[in-house]
CSV table of C-alpha atoms in Angstrom, one decimal:
chain,number,residue,atom,x,y,z
A,1,MET,CA,-129.4,-27.2,-40.6
A,2,THR,CA,-129.8,-27.3,-37.2
A,3,ALA,CA,-128.7,-30.4,-34.7
A,4,THR,CA,-130.0,-33.4,-33.5
A,5,PHE,CA,-130.7,-34.8,-29.7
A,6,TYR,CA,-129.9,-38.2,-28.3
A,7,ASP,CA,-131.4,-39.8,-25.9
A,8,THR,CA,-128.0,-42.1,-24.9
A,9,PRO,CA,-124.5,-42.0,-26.3
A,10,ASP,CA,-126.0,-45.6,-28.0
A,11,ALA,CA,-128.4,-44.2,-30.0
A,12,ALA,CA,-126.1,-41.1,-31.3
A,13,LEU,CA,-123.5,-43.1,-33.2
A,14,ASP,CA,-125.6,-44.4,-34.9
A,15,GLY,CA,-124.7,-45.8,-38.4
A,16,VAL,CA,-121.3,-45.6,-37.4
A,17,SER,CA,-119.7,-48.7,-39.3
A,18,ASP,CA,-117.0,-50.9,-39.8
A,19,GLY,CA,-113.8,-49.0,-41.1
A,20,ALA,CA,-114.3,-45.8,-39.9
A,21,ARG,CA,-112.3,-43.1,-39.5
A,22,VAL,CA,-112.7,-41.5,-36.0
A,23,MET,CA,-111.5,-38.7,-34.4
A,24,VAL,CA,-111.8,-38.8,-30.5
A,25,GLY,CA,-111.5,-35.0,-29.1
A,26,GLY,CA,-109.9,-34.1,-26.0
A,27,PHE,CA,-106.7,-34.3,-24.0
A,28,VAL,CA,-106.2,-37.0,-21.7
A,29,SER,CA,-108.4,-36.8,-18.9
A,30,ALA,CA,-109.7,-32.8,-20.0
A,31,SER,CA,-112.9,-32.4,-22.0
A,32,SER,CA,-113.1,-36.9,-23.6
A,33,PRO,CA,-115.7,-38.0,-24.9
A,34,THR,CA,-115.9,-41.1,-22.8
A,35,ASN,CA,-119.2,-41.9,-22.7
A,36,LEU,CA,-119.1,-42.1,-26.8
A,37,ILE,CA,-115.9,-44.1,-26.5
A,38,PHE,CA,-117.7,-47.0,-23.5
A,39,ALA,CA,-120.7,-46.9,-26.4
A,40,LEU,CA,-118.4,-47.0,-29.2
A,41,LYS,CA,-116.2,-50.0,-27.3
A,42,ARG,CA,-120.2,-51.8,-26.6
A,43,ARG,CA,-121.4,-50.9,-29.9
A,44,GLY,CA,-118.1,-53.7,-30.9
A,45,THR,CA,-117.5,-51.3,-34.2
A,46,ARG,CA,-114.1,-52.1,-36.0
A,47,ASN,CA,-111.5,-51.9,-38.0
A,48,LEU,CA,-111.3,-47.9,-37.6
A,49,THR,CA,-108.6,-45.1,-37.8
A,50,ALA,CA,-108.6,-43.4,-34.0
A,51,ILE,CA,-107.2,-40.5,-35.1
A,52,ALA,CA,-106.7,-39.2,-31.7
A,53,THR,CA,-103.8,-36.6,-29.8
A,54,ASN,CA,-103.4,-39.3,-27.0
A,55,ILE,CA,-104.2,-43.8,-26.9
A,56,GLY,CA,-103.0,-44.9,-23.6
A,57,PHE,CA,-102.3,-41.8,-21.6
A,58,GLY,CA,-104.8,-42.0,-19.2
A,59,ASP,CA,-107.4,-41.7,-21.1
A,60,ARG,CA,-109.9,-44.6,-21.6
A,61,LEU,CA,-109.7,-44.6,-25.4
A,62,ASP,CA,-107.6,-47.3,-25.0
A,63,GLU,CA,-110.3,-49.6,-24.1
A,64,LEU,CA,-111.2,-50.0,-27.3
A,65,CYS,CA,-108.5,-51.9,-28.1
A,66,GLU,CA,-109.8,-54.7,-25.2
A,67,ASP,CA,-111.7,-56.5,-28.1
A,68,ARG,CA,-108.9,-55.4,-30.8
A,69,GLN,CA,-111.5,-52.5,-32.5
A,70,ILE,CA,-109.5,-50.9,-33.7
A,71,ALA,CA,-106.9,-51.3,-36.3
A,72,LYS,CA,-104.8,-48.1,-37.2
A,73,ALA,CA,-104.5,-44.7,-34.8
A,74,ILE,CA,-102.3,-41.3,-35.6
A,75,ALA,CA,-101.2,-39.8,-32.3
A,76,SER,CA,-98.5,-37.9,-30.7
A,77,PHE,CA,-99.0,-39.4,-27.8
A,78,ALA,CA,-99.7,-44.1,-28.0
A,79,VAL,CA,-96.3,-45.3,-26.9
A,80,ARG,CA,-94.2,-44.8,-24.3
A,81,ALA,CA,-90.2,-44.5,-24.3
A,82,SER,CA,-89.9,-47.9,-22.2
A,83,SER,CA,-92.6,-50.7,-22.1
A,84,ALA,CA,-93.1,-50.4,-18.4
A,85,ARG,CA,-97.1,-49.0,-18.0
A,86,ALA,CA,-97.7,-50.1,-21.5
A,87,SER,CA,-100.9,-49.3,-22.6
A,88,ARG,CA,-102.6,-52.6,-24.2
A,89,PHE,CA,-102.4,-50.1,-27.3
A,90,GLU,CA,-98.6,-50.2,-26.7
A,91,GLU,CA,-98.5,-54.2,-26.7
A,92,GLN,CA,-100.3,-54.9,-30.4
A,93,TYR,CA,-98.5,-52.3,-31.7
A,94,ARG,CA,-95.7,-53.7,-30.0
A,95,ALA,CA,-96.4,-56.9,-30.9
A,96,GLY,CA,-97.3,-55.6,-35.0
A,97,GLU,CA,-101.0,-56.1,-34.6
A,98,VAL,CA,-102.1,-52.3,-35.0
A,99,GLU,CA,-101.2,-49.5,-37.1
A,100,LEU,CA,-99.5,-46.3,-35.9
A,101,GLU,CA,-98.4,-42.8,-37.4
A,102,LEU,CA,-96.7,-40.9,-35.0
A,103,VAL,CA,-97.9,-37.2,-35.5
A,104,PRO,CA,-96.0,-34.3,-34.2
A,105,GLN,CA,-99.3,-32.7,-31.6
A,106,GLY,CA,-99.0,-29.3,-33.8
A,107,THR,CA,-98.8,-30.9,-36.9
A,108,LEU,CA,-102.1,-33.1,-35.9
A,109,ALA,CA,-103.8,-30.1,-34.9
A,110,GLU,CA,-102.8,-28.2,-38.0
A,111,ARG,CA,-103.9,-31.1,-40.5
A,112,ILE,CA,-106.9,-31.4,-38.8
A,113,ARG,CA,-107.7,-27.5,-38.5
A,114,ALA,CA,-106.7,-27.1,-42.4
A,115,GLY,CA,-108.5,-30.7,-42.9
A,116,GLY,CA,-111.5,-28.6,-41.7
A,117,ALA,CA,-110.9,-25.1,-43.1
A,118,GLY,CA,-110.8,-26.0,-46.3
A,119,ILE,CA,-106.5,-25.9,-47.5
A,120,GLY,CA,-105.0,-28.2,-49.0
A,121,GLY,CA,-101.6,-28.2,-47.2
A,122,PHE,CA,-99.5,-26.3,-45.0
A,123,LEU,CA,-95.0,-25.8,-44.6
A,124,THR,CA,-94.3,-26.1,-41.1
A,125,ARG,CA,-90.5,-26.4,-40.0
A,126,THR,CA,-91.4,-29.1,-37.4
A,127,GLY,CA,-90.9,-32.7,-37.9
A,128,VAL,CA,-88.0,-31.3,-40.8
A,129,GLY,CA,-84.7,-33.3,-40.7
A,130,THR,CA,-87.0,-35.6,-38.8
A,131,GLN,CA,-88.1,-39.4,-39.0
A,132,VAL,CA,-91.7,-37.6,-39.5
A,133,ALA,CA,-90.0,-36.6,-42.6
A,134,GLU,CA,-89.2,-39.7,-44.4
A,135,GLY,CA,-91.9,-40.0,-47.5
A,136,LYS,CA,-92.8,-36.4,-47.0
A,137,GLU,CA,-92.2,-33.0,-49.3
A,138,VAL,CA,-89.2,-31.0,-48.1
A,139,LEU,CA,-90.2,-27.1,-50.2
A,140,SER,CA,-87.0,-24.2,-49.1
A,141,TRP,CA,-88.3,-20.9,-48.9
A,142,GLN,CA,-86.3,-17.7,-47.0
A,143,GLY,CA,-83.7,-19.8,-46.8
A,144,GLU,CA,-85.0,-22.3,-44.2
A,145,GLU,CA,-86.7,-26.2,-45.3
A,146,TRP,CA,-90.5,-26.2,-44.6
A,147,LEU,CA,-91.9,-29.8,-44.7
A,148,LEU,CA,-95.6,-30.0,-46.3
A,149,GLU,CA,-98.3,-31.2,-44.7
A,150,ARG,CA,-101.4,-32.4,-46.4
A,151,PRO,CA,-105.2,-32.0,-44.5
A,152,LEU,CA,-106.6,-34.6,-42.1
A,153,ARG,CA,-110.3,-35.3,-42.2
A,154,ALA,CA,-113.1,-37.9,-41.0
A,155,ASP,CA,-115.7,-39.4,-41.2
A,156,VAL,CA,-117.3,-39.6,-37.5
A,157,ALA,CA,-116.0,-36.9,-34.6
A,158,ILE,CA,-117.0,-37.5,-31.0
A,159,LEU,CA,-116.6,-35.3,-29.1
A,160,LYS,CA,-116.6,-33.9,-25.4
A,161,ALA,CA,-118.1,-30.2,-24.1
A,162,HIS,CA,-119.5,-28.1,-21.4
A,163,ARG,CA,-123.3,-26.8,-22.4
A,164,ALA,CA,-124.5,-27.1,-25.5
A,165,ASP,CA,-127.8,-25.3,-26.9
A,166,ARG,CA,-131.3,-27.0,-28.6
A,167,LEU,CA,-129.4,-24.8,-32.4
A,168,GLY,CA,-126.2,-27.2,-31.2
A,169,ASN,CA,-123.7,-24.8,-30.1
A,170,LEU,CA,-121.0,-26.0,-27.8
A,171,CYS,CA,-119.1,-23.9,-25.1
A,172,TYR,CA,-116.8,-26.2,-23.2
A,173,ARG,CA,-115.0,-25.8,-20.4
A,174,MET,CA,-111.4,-24.8,-18.7
A,175,ALA,CA,-108.5,-26.4,-20.8
A,176,GLY,CA,-111.5,-29.2,-22.6
A,177,ARG,CA,-111.0,-27.0,-26.4
A,178,ASN,CA,-108.2,-28.6,-27.5
A,179,PHE,CA,-108.7,-31.5,-30.4
A,180,ASN,CA,-112.4,-30.8,-29.7
A,181,ALA,CA,-112.7,-27.6,-31.1
A,182,VAL,CA,-110.9,-28.3,-34.2
A,183,MET,CA,-112.6,-32.1,-34.9
A,184,ALA,CA,-116.4,-30.7,-34.7
A,185,THR,CA,-114.8,-28.5,-38.1
A,186,ALA,CA,-113.0,-31.9,-39.8
A,187,ALA,CA,-115.2,-34.2,-39.8
A,188,ASP,CA,-118.5,-35.3,-42.3
A,189,LEU,CA,-119.9,-36.5,-38.9
A,190,VAL,CA,-119.7,-35.1,-35.2
A,191,ILE,CA,-121.6,-36.4,-32.3
A,192,VAL,CA,-120.7,-34.1,-29.4
A,193,GLU,CA,-121.7,-35.8,-25.8
A,194,VAL,CA,-122.3,-32.5,-23.2
A,195,GLU,CA,-123.0,-32.0,-19.1
A,196,GLU,CA,-126.1,-29.4,-20.3
A,197,ILE,CA,-129.0,-28.6,-22.5
A,198,VAL,CA,-130.4,-25.4,-22.0
A,199,GLU,CA,-132.8,-23.3,-25.1
A,200,THR,CA,-131.5,-21.0,-27.5
A,201,GLY,CA,-130.4,-18.2,-26.4
A,202,GLU,CA,-129.0,-19.2,-23.4
A,203,LEU,CA,-126.0,-18.9,-23.8
A,204,ALA,CA,-124.1,-15.6,-24.4
A,205,PRO,CA,-122.8,-15.3,-28.9
A,206,GLN,CA,-119.4,-14.1,-27.1
A,207,GLU,CA,-118.8,-17.5,-25.3
A,208,ILE,CA,-119.4,-20.0,-28.2
A,209,HIS,CA,-116.7,-22.3,-28.7
A,210,THR,CA,-118.4,-24.3,-31.7
A,211,PRO,CA,-120.7,-22.8,-33.3
A,212,ALA,CA,-124.4,-24.6,-34.3
A,213,VAL,CA,-123.5,-24.9,-38.2
A,214,TYR,CA,-120.7,-27.7,-37.3
A,215,VAL,CA,-122.1,-29.8,-34.7
A,216,ASP,CA,-124.7,-33.6,-36.0
A,217,ARG,CA,-125.8,-35.0,-32.7
A,218,ILE,CA,-125.7,-34.3,-29.0
A,219,VAL,CA,-126.3,-36.3,-26.5
A,220,ARG,CA,-127.0,-35.1,-22.7
A,221,CYS,CA,-124.3,-37.8,-20.5
A,222,ASP,CA,-123.0,-37.0,-17.1
A,223,PRO,CA,-119.1,-37.1,-17.2
A,224,VAL,CA,-117.0,-39.7,-16.7
A,225,GLU,CA,-114.7,-39.0,-14.3
A,226,VAL,CA,-110.5,-39.5,-15.7
A,227,ARG,CA,-107.5,-39.4,-14.0
A,228,TRP,CA,-104.2,-38.6,-15.4
A,229,ASP,CA,-102.6,-41.1,-14.0
A,230,GLY,CA,-104.7,-43.3,-15.0
A,231,ARG,CA,-105.9,-44.8,-11.7
B,1,MET,CA,-64.6,-42.7,-14.4
B,2,ALA,CA,-63.6,-39.2,-13.2
B,3,ALA,CA,-64.8,-38.3,-9.9
B,4,GLU,CA,-67.6,-40.6,-9.4
B,5,HIS,CA,-67.6,-40.9,-6.1
B,6,ARG,CA,-69.0,-36.7,-6.1
B,7,PRO,CA,-72.6,-35.8,-5.9
B,8,ARG,CA,-74.7,-34.8,-8.8
B,9,LEU,CA,-77.2,-32.5,-8.9
B,10,THR,CA,-80.8,-33.9,-7.4
B,11,ARG,CA,-83.3,-33.2,-10.8
B,12,GLU,CA,-84.2,-30.4,-7.8
B,13,LEU,CA,-81.6,-28.3,-8.3
B,14,VAL,CA,-81.1,-28.3,-12.1
B,15,ALA,CA,-84.5,-26.9,-12.0
B,16,ILE,CA,-83.4,-24.4,-9.9
B,17,ARG,CA,-80.6,-23.8,-12.0
B,18,VAL,CA,-82.8,-23.7,-14.7
B,19,ALA,CA,-84.9,-21.5,-13.3
B,20,GLN,CA,-83.1,-19.1,-13.2
B,21,GLU,CA,-82.5,-18.4,-16.7
B,22,LEU,CA,-85.9,-17.4,-16.9
B,23,THR,CA,-86.3,-14.1,-17.9
B,24,PRO,CA,-89.0,-11.9,-15.8
B,25,GLY,CA,-92.4,-11.6,-17.2
B,26,SER,CA,-91.7,-13.5,-20.2
B,27,THR,CA,-93.9,-16.9,-21.7
B,28,VAL,CA,-92.9,-20.4,-20.9
B,29,ASN,CA,-93.3,-23.8,-21.9
B,30,LEU,CA,-92.1,-26.7,-20.0
B,31,GLY,CA,-91.7,-29.7,-21.1
B,32,VAL,CA,-93.2,-33.4,-19.9
B,33,GLY,CA,-90.9,-34.7,-17.4
B,34,LEU,CA,-87.8,-33.0,-15.1
B,35,PRO,CA,-89.0,-29.3,-17.4
B,36,THR,CA,-92.6,-29.4,-15.1
B,37,LEU,CA,-90.5,-28.7,-11.8
B,38,VAL,CA,-89.3,-25.5,-13.3
B,39,ALA,CA,-92.7,-24.0,-12.6
B,40,ALA,CA,-91.9,-24.6,-8.0
B,41,PHE,CA,-88.6,-22.4,-8.4
B,42,ALA,CA,-89.7,-19.4,-10.2
B,43,PRO,CA,-90.0,-17.1,-8.5
B,44,PRO,CA,-94.0,-15.2,-8.1
B,45,GLU,CA,-92.6,-12.0,-8.6
B,46,ALA,CA,-91.0,-12.6,-11.9
B,47,ASN,CA,-94.4,-12.8,-13.6
B,48,ILE,CA,-93.1,-16.0,-16.1
B,49,LEU,CA,-96.3,-16.6,-18.3
B,50,LEU,CA,-96.9,-20.3,-18.2
B,51,GLN,CA,-98.0,-21.9,-21.7
B,52,SER,CA,-99.2,-25.6,-21.8
B,53,GLU,CA,-100.1,-26.9,-25.8
B,54,ASN,CA,-102.8,-28.3,-24.6
B,55,GLY,CA,-104.4,-25.1,-24.4
B,56,ILE,CA,-103.4,-22.9,-20.8
B,57,LEU,CA,-101.5,-19.6,-20.6
B,58,GLY,CA,-100.7,-18.7,-17.2
B,59,TYR,CA,-100.8,-22.0,-15.0
B,60,GLY,CA,-99.5,-21.7,-11.4
B,61,GLY,CA,-98.3,-24.7,-9.5
B,62,PHE,CA,-99.6,-28.5,-9.7
B,63,SER,CA,-103.0,-28.1,-8.1
B,64,GLU,CA,-102.9,-30.2,-3.8
B,65,GLU,CA,-106.1,-29.2,-3.8
B,66,ALA,CA,-109.3,-30.7,-5.5
B,67,TYR,CA,-109.1,-32.5,-8.7
B,68,ASP,CA,-110.8,-31.0,-11.9
B,69,GLN,CA,-109.9,-33.0,-14.7
B,70,ASP,CA,-110.6,-30.4,-17.0
B,71,LEU,CA,-107.7,-28.8,-16.0
B,72,ILE,CA,-104.8,-29.9,-16.2
B,73,ASN,CA,-101.1,-28.9,-18.2
B,74,ALA,CA,-99.5,-31.0,-21.2
B,75,GLY,CA,-98.2,-33.4,-18.7
B,76,GLY,CA,-101.9,-34.5,-18.0
B,77,GLN,CA,-101.5,-33.5,-14.5
B,78,PRO,CA,-103.9,-31.3,-12.7
B,79,VAL,CA,-102.9,-27.1,-12.2
B,80,THR,CA,-103.9,-24.1,-11.2
B,81,LEU,CA,-104.2,-20.8,-12.4
B,82,ASN,CA,-103.4,-17.8,-12.4
B,83,PRO,CA,-105.3,-14.4,-12.8
B,84,GLY,CA,-105.4,-13.8,-16.0
B,85,ALA,CA,-105.2,-17.1,-17.7
B,86,SER,CA,-107.1,-18.2,-20.5
B,87,PHE,CA,-108.1,-21.1,-22.4
B,88,PHE,CA,-107.7,-21.7,-26.1
B,89,ASP,CA,-107.6,-24.0,-28.4
B,90,SER,CA,-104.9,-26.9,-29.9
B,91,ALA,CA,-104.7,-25.5,-33.9
B,92,ALA,CA,-103.8,-21.7,-32.1
B,93,SER,CA,-102.1,-23.2,-29.6
B,94,PHE,CA,-99.3,-24.5,-31.9
B,95,ALA,CA,-99.7,-21.3,-33.9
B,96,MET,CA,-98.7,-19.5,-30.2
B,97,ILE,CA,-96.0,-22.0,-30.4
B,98,ARG,CA,-94.6,-22.1,-33.7
B,99,GLY,CA,-95.5,-18.3,-33.8
B,100,GLY,CA,-92.8,-18.0,-32.8
B,101,HIS,CA,-94.4,-16.2,-29.1
B,102,ILE,CA,-92.8,-18.3,-26.7
B,103,ASP,CA,-90.4,-16.6,-25.5
B,104,THR,CA,-87.8,-20.6,-23.5
B,105,ALA,CA,-89.2,-23.3,-23.9
B,106,VAL,CA,-87.7,-25.9,-21.8
B,107,LEU,CA,-87.7,-29.7,-22.7
B,108,GLY,CA,-86.2,-33.2,-21.5
B,109,GLY,CA,-83.5,-34.6,-23.4
B,110,LEU,CA,-81.9,-38.4,-24.6
B,111,GLN,CA,-79.1,-36.7,-26.3
B,112,VAL,CA,-77.9,-33.5,-27.9
B,113,SER,CA,-74.5,-32.7,-30.9
B,114,GLU,CA,-72.4,-30.1,-30.3
B,115,ARG,CA,-74.8,-28.5,-33.1
B,116,GLY,CA,-77.5,-27.8,-30.8
B,117,ASP,CA,-79.7,-30.9,-32.3
B,118,LEU,CA,-82.2,-33.1,-29.6
B,119,ALA,CA,-83.2,-36.3,-29.6
B,120,ASN,CA,-85.4,-36.0,-26.8
B,121,TRP,CA,-88.5,-38.7,-27.6
B,122,SER,CA,-87.2,-42.3,-28.6
B,123,VAL,CA,-84.6,-44.3,-27.5
B,124,PRO,CA,-84.4,-47.4,-30.0
B,125,GLU,CA,-83.3,-50.3,-28.1
B,126,ARG,CA,-86.5,-49.7,-26.2
B,127,GLY,CA,-88.4,-48.9,-29.3
B,128,GLY,CA,-91.5,-46.6,-29.2
B,129,GLY,CA,-91.5,-43.5,-27.7
B,130,SER,CA,-94.1,-40.1,-28.8
B,131,ILE,CA,-93.0,-36.5,-30.5
B,132,GLY,CA,-96.4,-35.2,-28.8
B,133,GLY,CA,-96.0,-31.4,-28.3
B,134,ALA,CA,-92.3,-31.6,-28.7
B,135,MET,CA,-90.6,-31.1,-32.2
B,136,ASP,CA,-92.8,-27.9,-32.8
B,137,LEU,CA,-91.9,-26.4,-29.1
B,138,ALA,CA,-88.7,-27.2,-30.4
B,139,VAL,CA,-88.4,-25.4,-33.6
B,140,GLY,CA,-91.0,-23.0,-32.1
B,141,ALA,CA,-90.2,-21.2,-29.2
B,142,ARG,CA,-87.2,-18.5,-29.0
B,143,ARG,CA,-84.5,-19.7,-26.8
B,144,LEU,CA,-85.1,-23.8,-25.7
B,145,ILE,CA,-83.2,-24.6,-23.1
B,146,VAL,CA,-82.9,-28.5,-22.5
B,147,ALA,CA,-82.4,-30.4,-18.6
B,148,MET,CA,-80.9,-33.3,-19.3
B,149,GLU,CA,-79.1,-35.8,-16.8
B,150,HIS,CA,-74.9,-35.4,-18.4
B,151,THR,CA,-74.4,-39.4,-18.7
B,152,THR,CA,-76.9,-42.5,-19.3
B,153,LYS,CA,-76.8,-44.6,-16.7
B,154,ASP,CA,-74.6,-46.7,-17.8
B,155,GLY,CA,-72.0,-43.3,-17.9
B,156,ARG,CA,-72.7,-42.9,-21.3
B,157,PRO,CA,-72.1,-38.8,-23.0
B,158,ARG,CA,-75.5,-37.4,-23.6
B,159,ILE,CA,-73.7,-34.3,-25.0
B,160,LEU,CA,-72.1,-36.2,-28.3
B,161,ARG,CA,-71.1,-34.9,-31.5
B,162,GLU,CA,-74.0,-36.9,-33.5
B,163,CYS,CA,-77.0,-38.1,-31.7
B,164,THR,CA,-77.1,-41.5,-32.6
B,165,TYR,CA,-81.1,-41.5,-31.0
B,166,PRO,CA,-84.3,-40.1,-33.5
B,167,LEU,CA,-84.0,-36.4,-34.0
B,168,THR,CA,-86.8,-34.4,-32.2
B,169,ALA,CA,-85.2,-31.1,-34.1
B,170,ARG,CA,-81.7,-29.9,-35.5
B,171,ARG,CA,-79.8,-26.5,-33.9
B,172,CYS,CA,-82.7,-26.1,-32.1
B,173,VAL,CA,-81.3,-26.2,-28.2
B,174,ASP,CA,-79.3,-22.8,-27.1
B,175,LEU,CA,-78.3,-24.2,-23.3
B,176,VAL,CA,-77.9,-27.6,-22.0
B,177,VAL,CA,-78.6,-27.7,-18.1
B,178,THR,CA,-77.2,-30.7,-17.2
B,179,ASP,CA,-76.4,-31.8,-13.3
B,180,LEU,CA,-73.1,-31.5,-13.5
B,181,ALA,CA,-72.9,-28.3,-15.9
B,182,VAL,CA,-74.2,-25.3,-17.6
B,183,VAL,CA,-73.7,-25.8,-21.5
B,184,GLU,CA,-73.8,-23.2,-24.0
B,185,VAL,CA,-75.0,-24.1,-28.0
B,186,GLY,CA,-73.4,-21.7,-30.1
B,187,PRO,CA,-72.4,-21.2,-34.1
B,188,GLU,CA,-68.8,-22.4,-32.8
B,189,GLY,CA,-69.8,-25.4,-31.5
B,190,LEU,CA,-69.8,-25.7,-27.5
B,191,THR,CA,-69.5,-23.7,-24.1
B,192,LEU,CA,-68.5,-25.0,-20.7
B,193,ARG,CA,-70.2,-21.7,-18.6
B,194,GLU,CA,-70.5,-23.4,-15.8
B,195,VAL,CA,-69.6,-26.9,-13.6
B,196,ALA,CA,-71.7,-28.1,-10.2
B,197,PRO,CA,-70.2,-27.8,-7.2
B,198,GLY,CA,-67.2,-29.8,-6.4
B,199,TRP,CA,-66.8,-30.9,-10.0
B,200,ALA,CA,-63.8,-29.1,-11.9
B,201,PRO,CA,-64.5,-28.2,-15.5
B,202,GLY,CA,-61.3,-30.9,-17.1
B,203,GLU,CA,-64.6,-33.6,-15.0
B,204,VAL,CA,-67.2,-32.6,-16.5
B,205,ALA,CA,-65.1,-32.4,-20.7
B,206,ALA,CA,-64.4,-36.3,-19.5
B,207,LEU,CA,-68.0,-36.8,-19.9
B,208,THR,CA,-69.0,-35.1,-22.7
B,209,GLU,CA,-68.0,-37.2,-26.0
B,210,ALA,CA,-68.5,-33.7,-28.1
B,211,PRO,CA,-66.1,-31.4,-28.1
B,212,LEU,CA,-66.4,-28.1,-25.0
B,213,ALA,CA,-64.8,-24.7,-25.4
B,214,VAL,CA,-63.9,-23.6,-21.5
B,215,ALA,CA,-65.4,-20.1,-20.9
B,216,GLU,CA,-62.5,-17.9,-19.9
B,217,ASP,CA,-65.3,-16.8,-16.3
B,218,VAL,CA,-66.2,-20.1,-15.7
B,219,ARG,CA,-68.1,-21.0,-12.9
B,220,GLU,CA,-69.5,-23.0,-9.9
B,221,MET,CA,-73.5,-23.2,-10.5
B,222,ALA,CA,-74.9,-20.6,-7.7
B,223,LEU,CA,-78.1,-22.7,-6.6
């Protein structure tokens, strides 16, 4: 199935409903789907579970907390160790108004990978003997302890790539692959903003990072400048 | 408190001492905070390959030039690329880390125990804290160096018998470089290898809660 193309990020979010589990690609400023985040804000969709490696660390995802659209985050960076420069998410978390599942970044990436790859779980040494292990099965193997971690999927993924072709193949720019390429495999509906759309065949096959099979919707948008220091 | 008038090492000097630990040609991940300073002090001829867990192998220093928001390190700071650099996704990046392909990781620390347990992500009395890539790096890197202050701001030791803050990983630390000392973690416990200029081993031990064996060849750090 080839991707469907939309004229605006708002139109590309058609059907995204309250209570959705939404994966949000990007890493701080790098290839963050900021146009789609802003469209989700305008849409006013509520009670969302946001799955993203960071929220409120220079990204714009935190702006969804302005109108309290996020009920829960599953993230690796969400709350600073001091309350200086607190994000909106952090304020709401410290007030007990939003839920947070804090996940080691590599475990988050691998859970999403497993979710997209039909893998029912995996064993990792990451988190053994820490708070992350609470409530999880610990297995012994080859003289070491391993945590059993479960896959993660979402209803919707909003992602950003650099270029797409008309089939839906994607290329990312610089360090933009990050969580985008992993999340593209693990959501029922994958919506991608890109800077440029080219004709099918114009992307060299060996340079395609996300094959079209994973991509449902594409919208072309000019990138939004995001500063790592939140300025 | 002993000899508090003596200067402790600045963050830059701690980074310089850590940089001396990096083996030429090795692959190194530098954590957020003080460890990122190490990038500036690794001699170019050592050909250190810097990995950033957001998906870069072979980044250079911090970019002073045009800001490119797609070219950042794991701390979100803009960086440059060295020839031969490569990009990959986050799942591949952490496979690289957990799979033992990173020779050395340098992480910041809040507490280290005598067995080499590390606590570096949460201060319970302040609440919150974020794990990021620290837990994966702590278990995955072949050698883990922790760069931190020897004591808290009010003078309490950070090298303890047991960590009291939430752990990052158990028995993961190989070497601790502080603003007062270089301490090695071994199967028998901690050994004081080096002291900051002007500091005596006994003075460092007095600011360390865990038992500290003094190496026979203990010396002043060469900075």
